Amino acid sequence: MIAEARMDSLMNQAWPAADNTELDGWLVRRNAGVTLRANSVLPANAPFDVHKALDYVENLYAAHDITPSFQISPAVQPSDLDVHLEARGYAVRNPTLVQCAALPDVLAKLPVTADEVNISTTPSAAWMDCWWSVDGRGGAANRATAEQILARGKALYATVPDGEHAKAIGRLALVDDTAGLYCLAVDERFRRQGLASAVIRGLLQAATAKWVWLSVLEDNVPARTLYDNLGFRTVSRYHYRVKA
């Protein structure tokens, strides 16, 4: 399986921010405030003075009108950073599990369906419409910024078509010999029809990776049940600390 620190790195590469500032071992990511991952600090190595580093981060984010946020995983440095952030009034957001499985094993467990799944290397308008209607946050400007995040990384995009629209979509980020499942979304009119499994199968069939990984909110029971049945196992976890 994949080590916790490498998972942090893979997820960063799969969802790249527009701007990154290296701060004595921390990666301060900025992307106009669109998505927490792209606008949070990845604390991979411990800075010499954690309090000065925290002051710098808060000032930098304030200058860009972004709420200071940190992604906290078991690989965080320093290891007690969560305690420092809590003392500064940072609140916990989005406790998330990171799960991993061998790609061939997942494919073997996925049902074969007759659903048409189109695969491309860029998201179509129908793909974006479906994703934004299910998971989008903000207006047209935020959507355009989110689309720029997608375009920065190599990925495959799956669409289950519904005429000119989409019933379901998904994204598979391709990083090294691994693949990360993102943006799995099904139009509410077509749920509980096995379309999520069809999308995952279409994406994995088109990939050459050895491992596939994903992140899922701890409280998302339906998604966790699906992934458990497909053989995914938890290899790491993270939450965000966001300045209140």
Short mmCIF file of C-alpha atoms in Angstrom, two decimals:
data_model
loop_
_atom_site.label_atom_id
_atom_site.label_comp_id
_atom_site.label_asym_id
_atom_site.label_seq_id
_atom_site.Cartn_x
_atom_site.Cartn_y
_atom_site.Cartn_z
CA MET A 1 0.00 0.00 0.00
CA ILE A 2 0.96 3.68 -0.15
CA ALA A 3 2.58 5.48 2.81
CA GLU A 4 0.76 8.39 4.43
CA ALA A 5 3.29 11.07 3.40
CA ARG A 6 3.25 9.88 -0.20
CA MET A 7 -0.56 9.97 -0.19
CA ASP A 8 -0.39 13.64 0.78
CA SER A 9 1.97 14.27 -2.14
CA LEU A 10 -0.15 12.32 -4.63
CA MET A 11 -3.31 14.19 -3.64
CA ASN A 12 -1.49 17.50 -3.99
CA GLN A 13 -0.35 16.61 -7.52
CA ALA A 14 -3.81 15.39 -8.48
CA TRP A 15 -5.50 18.64 -7.44
CA PRO A 16 -2.88 21.34 -8.15
CA ALA A 17 -3.28 24.90 -6.93
CA ALA A 18 -2.52 27.90 -9.14
CA ASP A 19 0.11 29.28 -6.76
CA ASN A 20 2.39 27.59 -4.23
CA THR A 21 4.77 29.20 -1.74
CA GLU A 22 7.44 27.09 -0.06
CA LEU A 23 7.77 28.04 3.60
CA ASP A 24 10.54 26.17 5.40
CA GLY A 25 8.98 22.75 4.70
CA TRP A 26 5.35 23.85 4.33
CA LEU A 27 3.59 24.25 0.99
CA VAL A 28 1.21 27.21 1.12
CA ARG A 29 -1.34 26.70 -1.66
CA ARG A 30 -3.55 29.43 -3.14
CA ASN A 31 -6.26 29.26 -5.76
CA ALA A 32 -8.60 32.25 -5.37
CA GLY A 33 -10.34 30.54 -2.46
CA VAL A 34 -11.87 27.78 -4.63
CA THR A 35 -11.74 24.36 -2.89
CA LEU A 36 -10.12 23.78 0.50
CA ARG A 37 -7.33 21.55 -0.80
CA ALA A 38 -6.07 24.18 -3.24
CA ASN A 39 -6.26 26.91 -0.58
CA SER A 40 -4.66 25.23 2.41
CA VAL A 41 -1.19 24.54 3.76
CA LEU A 42 0.34 21.11 3.22
CA PRO A 43 2.74 20.85 6.22
CA ALA A 44 5.12 18.17 4.96
CA ASN A 45 8.19 19.18 6.99
CA ALA A 46 8.58 21.07 10.27
CA PRO A 47 9.63 24.73 10.03
CA PHE A 48 12.37 26.03 12.34
CA ASP A 49 9.94 28.29 14.21
CA VAL A 50 6.32 27.09 13.99
CA HIS A 51 4.85 30.25 15.51
CA LYS A 52 6.61 32.55 13.03
CA ALA A 53 5.55 30.23 10.22
CA LEU A 54 1.93 30.41 11.36
CA ASP A 55 2.10 34.21 11.48
CA TYR A 56 3.50 34.25 7.94
CA VAL A 57 0.77 31.94 6.62
CA GLU A 58 -1.99 33.98 8.20
CA ASN A 59 -0.61 37.23 6.80
CA LEU A 60 -0.11 35.76 3.33
CA TYR A 61 -3.63 34.34 3.15
CA ALA A 62 -5.09 37.61 4.49
CA ALA A 63 -3.29 39.50 1.71
CA HIS A 64 -5.02 37.25 -0.84
CA ASP A 65 -8.42 37.35 0.91
CA ILE A 66 -8.28 33.60 1.65
CA THR A 67 -9.26 32.03 4.98
CA PRO A 68 -6.14 30.42 6.56
CA SER A 69 -6.49 26.63 6.43
CA PHE A 70 -4.27 23.58 6.98
CA GLN A 71 -4.59 19.99 5.76
CA ILE A 72 -3.78 17.76 8.73
CA SER A 73 -2.84 14.11 8.12
CA PRO A 74 -0.85 11.56 10.19
CA ALA A 75 2.25 12.75 8.28
CA VAL A 76 1.87 16.38 9.43
CA GLN A 77 4.99 18.21 10.58
CA PRO A 78 5.45 19.17 13.30
CA SER A 79 3.41 16.31 14.71
CA ASP A 80 1.69 18.58 17.25
CA LEU A 81 0.62 21.19 14.67
CA ASP A 82 -3.03 20.35 15.29
CA VAL A 83 -2.62 21.45 18.92
CA HIS A 84 -1.05 24.76 17.88
CA LEU A 85 -3.86 25.43 15.43
CA GLU A 86 -6.56 24.62 17.96
CA ALA A 87 -4.98 27.09 20.37
CA ARG A 88 -5.19 29.75 17.65
CA GLY A 89 -8.89 29.15 17.14
CA TYR A 90 -8.78 26.93 14.06
CA ALA A 91 -11.84 24.66 13.73
CA VAL A 92 -11.90 21.09 12.40
CA ARG A 93 -13.54 20.65 9.01
CA ASN A 94 -14.28 17.64 6.80
CA PRO A 95 -12.76 14.58 8.55
CA THR A 96 -11.86 12.36 5.60
CA LEU A 97 -10.59 8.83 5.00
CA VAL A 98 -8.01 8.09 2.31
CA GLN A 99 -8.49 4.62 0.83
CA CYS A 100 -6.47 2.54 -1.59
CA ALA A 101 -6.75 -0.71 -3.55
CA ALA A 102 -4.99 -2.57 -6.35
CA LEU A 103 -6.63 -1.46 -9.59
CA PRO A 104 -7.10 -4.98 -11.05
CA ASP A 105 -8.77 -6.11 -7.81
CA VAL A 106 -11.30 -3.27 -7.96
CA LEU A 107 -12.08 -4.00 -11.62
CA ALA A 108 -12.72 -7.64 -10.77
CA LYS A 109 -15.37 -6.63 -8.22
CA LEU A 110 -17.19 -4.09 -10.39
CA PRO A 111 -20.35 -5.30 -12.13
CA VAL A 112 -20.51 -5.25 -15.92
CA THR A 113 -23.35 -3.02 -17.09
CA ALA A 114 -24.86 -1.97 -20.38
CA ASP A 115 -24.56 1.72 -19.53
CA GLU A 116 -22.68 3.82 -22.08
CA VAL A 117 -19.62 5.46 -20.49
CA ASN A 118 -17.64 7.94 -22.58
CA ILE A 119 -14.00 8.57 -21.64
CA SER A 120 -12.04 11.69 -22.56
CA THR A 121 -8.90 13.53 -21.43
CA THR A 122 -10.71 16.83 -20.84
CA PRO A 123 -14.05 17.61 -19.18
CA SER A 124 -16.87 18.43 -21.59
CA ALA A 125 -19.49 21.10 -20.94
CA ALA A 126 -21.95 18.36 -19.98
CA TRP A 127 -19.40 16.89 -17.55
CA MET A 128 -18.84 20.28 -15.92
CA ASP A 129 -22.59 20.99 -15.74
CA CYS A 130 -23.22 17.71 -13.92
CA TRP A 131 -20.32 18.10 -11.52
CA TRP A 132 -21.14 21.70 -10.65
CA SER A 133 -24.84 20.97 -10.16
CA VAL A 134 -23.99 18.23 -7.64
CA ASP A 135 -20.82 19.47 -5.91
CA GLY A 136 -20.24 23.02 -7.14
CA ARG A 137 -19.82 25.88 -4.69
CA GLY A 138 -20.21 29.41 -6.00
CA GLY A 139 -21.07 31.07 -9.27
CA ALA A 140 -19.63 31.18 -12.76
CA ALA A 141 -16.29 32.65 -11.68
CA ASN A 142 -15.72 29.87 -9.13
CA ARG A 143 -16.68 27.27 -11.71
CA ALA A 144 -14.12 28.66 -14.16
CA THR A 145 -11.45 28.60 -11.44
CA ALA A 146 -12.32 24.99 -10.56
CA GLU A 147 -12.05 24.00 -14.22
CA GLN A 148 -8.54 25.48 -14.28
CA ILE A 149 -7.59 23.23 -11.35
CA LEU A 150 -8.75 20.19 -13.34
CA ALA A 151 -6.77 21.28 -16.40
CA ARG A 152 -3.45 21.46 -14.50
CA GLY A 153 -3.24 17.71 -13.92
CA LYS A 154 -3.28 14.70 -16.22
CA ALA A 155 -6.60 12.90 -15.86
CA LEU A 156 -9.38 10.90 -17.50
CA TYR A 157 -13.01 12.02 -17.47
CA ALA A 158 -16.00 9.68 -17.62
CA THR A 159 -19.51 10.68 -18.66
CA VAL A 160 -22.70 8.61 -18.75
CA PRO A 161 -24.62 10.60 -21.38
CA ASP A 162 -28.23 11.69 -21.26
CA GLY A 163 -28.63 13.29 -24.65
CA GLU A 164 -26.66 16.55 -24.48
CA HIS A 165 -26.46 16.27 -20.70
CA ALA A 166 -24.88 13.79 -18.27
CA LYS A 167 -26.45 11.31 -15.88
CA ALA A 168 -23.20 10.66 -14.04
CA ILE A 169 -19.56 11.69 -14.21
CA GLY A 170 -16.18 11.01 -12.64
CA ARG A 171 -12.51 12.01 -12.85
CA LEU A 172 -9.45 9.80 -12.54
CA ALA A 173 -6.26 11.74 -11.81
CA LEU A 174 -3.14 10.03 -13.18
CA VAL A 175 -0.04 10.49 -11.01
CA ASP A 176 3.05 8.27 -11.46
CA ASP A 177 1.86 4.64 -11.39
CA THR A 178 -1.27 5.48 -9.40
CA ALA A 179 -4.71 6.87 -10.12
CA GLY A 180 -6.94 8.97 -7.88
CA LEU A 181 -10.73 8.89 -8.11
CA TYR A 182 -12.30 12.35 -7.91
CA CYS A 183 -15.54 14.18 -8.69
CA LEU A 184 -17.79 11.12 -8.70
CA ALA A 185 -21.28 12.58 -9.14
CA VAL A 186 -24.68 11.26 -10.22
CA ASP A 187 -27.63 13.47 -11.17
CA GLU A 188 -30.24 13.00 -8.43
CA ARG A 189 -32.80 11.83 -11.02
CA PHE A 190 -30.65 8.80 -11.88
CA ARG A 191 -29.35 7.64 -8.51
CA ARG A 192 -29.51 4.06 -7.20
CA GLN A 193 -29.17 2.69 -10.74
CA GLY A 194 -25.55 1.55 -10.50
CA LEU A 195 -24.20 4.50 -12.48
CA ALA A 196 -21.43 5.29 -9.99
CA SER A 197 -20.07 1.77 -10.43
CA ALA A 198 -20.35 2.11 -14.21
CA VAL A 199 -18.35 5.34 -14.12
CA ILE A 200 -15.63 3.81 -11.92
CA ARG A 201 -15.40 0.76 -14.18
CA GLY A 202 -15.10 2.90 -17.30
CA LEU A 203 -12.33 4.99 -15.79
CA LEU A 204 -10.31 2.07 -14.43
CA GLN A 205 -10.58 0.14 -17.70
CA ALA A 206 -9.00 3.10 -19.49
CA ALA A 207 -6.13 3.49 -16.99
CA THR A 208 -2.78 1.69 -16.79
CA ALA A 209 -2.08 2.43 -13.11
CA LYS A 210 -1.26 -0.23 -10.52
CA TRP A 211 -3.07 1.38 -7.61
CA VAL A 212 -6.20 3.46 -7.28
CA TRP A 213 -6.92 5.72 -4.34
CA LEU A 214 -9.68 8.04 -3.23
CA SER A 215 -10.80 10.25 -0.37
CA VAL A 216 -14.23 9.95 1.23
CA LEU A 217 -15.81 11.93 4.03
CA GLU A 218 -16.06 9.86 7.21
CA ASP A 219 -19.80 10.53 7.48
CA ASN A 220 -20.61 9.60 3.86
CA VAL A 221 -22.00 6.15 4.63
CA PRO A 222 -23.36 5.30 1.13
CA ALA A 223 -20.04 6.10 -0.56
CA ARG A 224 -18.03 4.24 2.09
CA THR A 225 -20.25 1.17 1.65
CA LEU A 226 -19.65 1.21 -2.11
CA TYR A 227 -15.89 1.53 -1.70
CA ASP A 228 -15.73 -1.15 1.01
CA ASN A 229 -17.53 -3.56 -1.33
CA LEU A 230 -14.98 -2.78 -4.04
CA GLY A 231 -12.08 -3.68 -1.76
CA PHE A 232 -10.81 -0.23 -0.81
CA ARG A 233 -9.08 -0.05 2.56
CA THR A 234 -8.17 2.98 4.64
CA VAL A 235 -4.45 3.87 4.43
CA SER A 236 -4.55 7.40 5.80
CA ARG A 237 -6.91 10.15 6.84
CA TYR A 238 -6.96 13.91 7.12
CA HIS A 239 -9.03 16.85 8.24
CA TYR A 240 -8.74 20.55 7.72
CA ARG A 241 -8.10 23.16 10.36
CA VAL A 242 -9.76 26.42 9.28
CA LYS A 243 -9.35 29.76 11.01
CA ALA A 244 -12.64 30.59 12.69
#
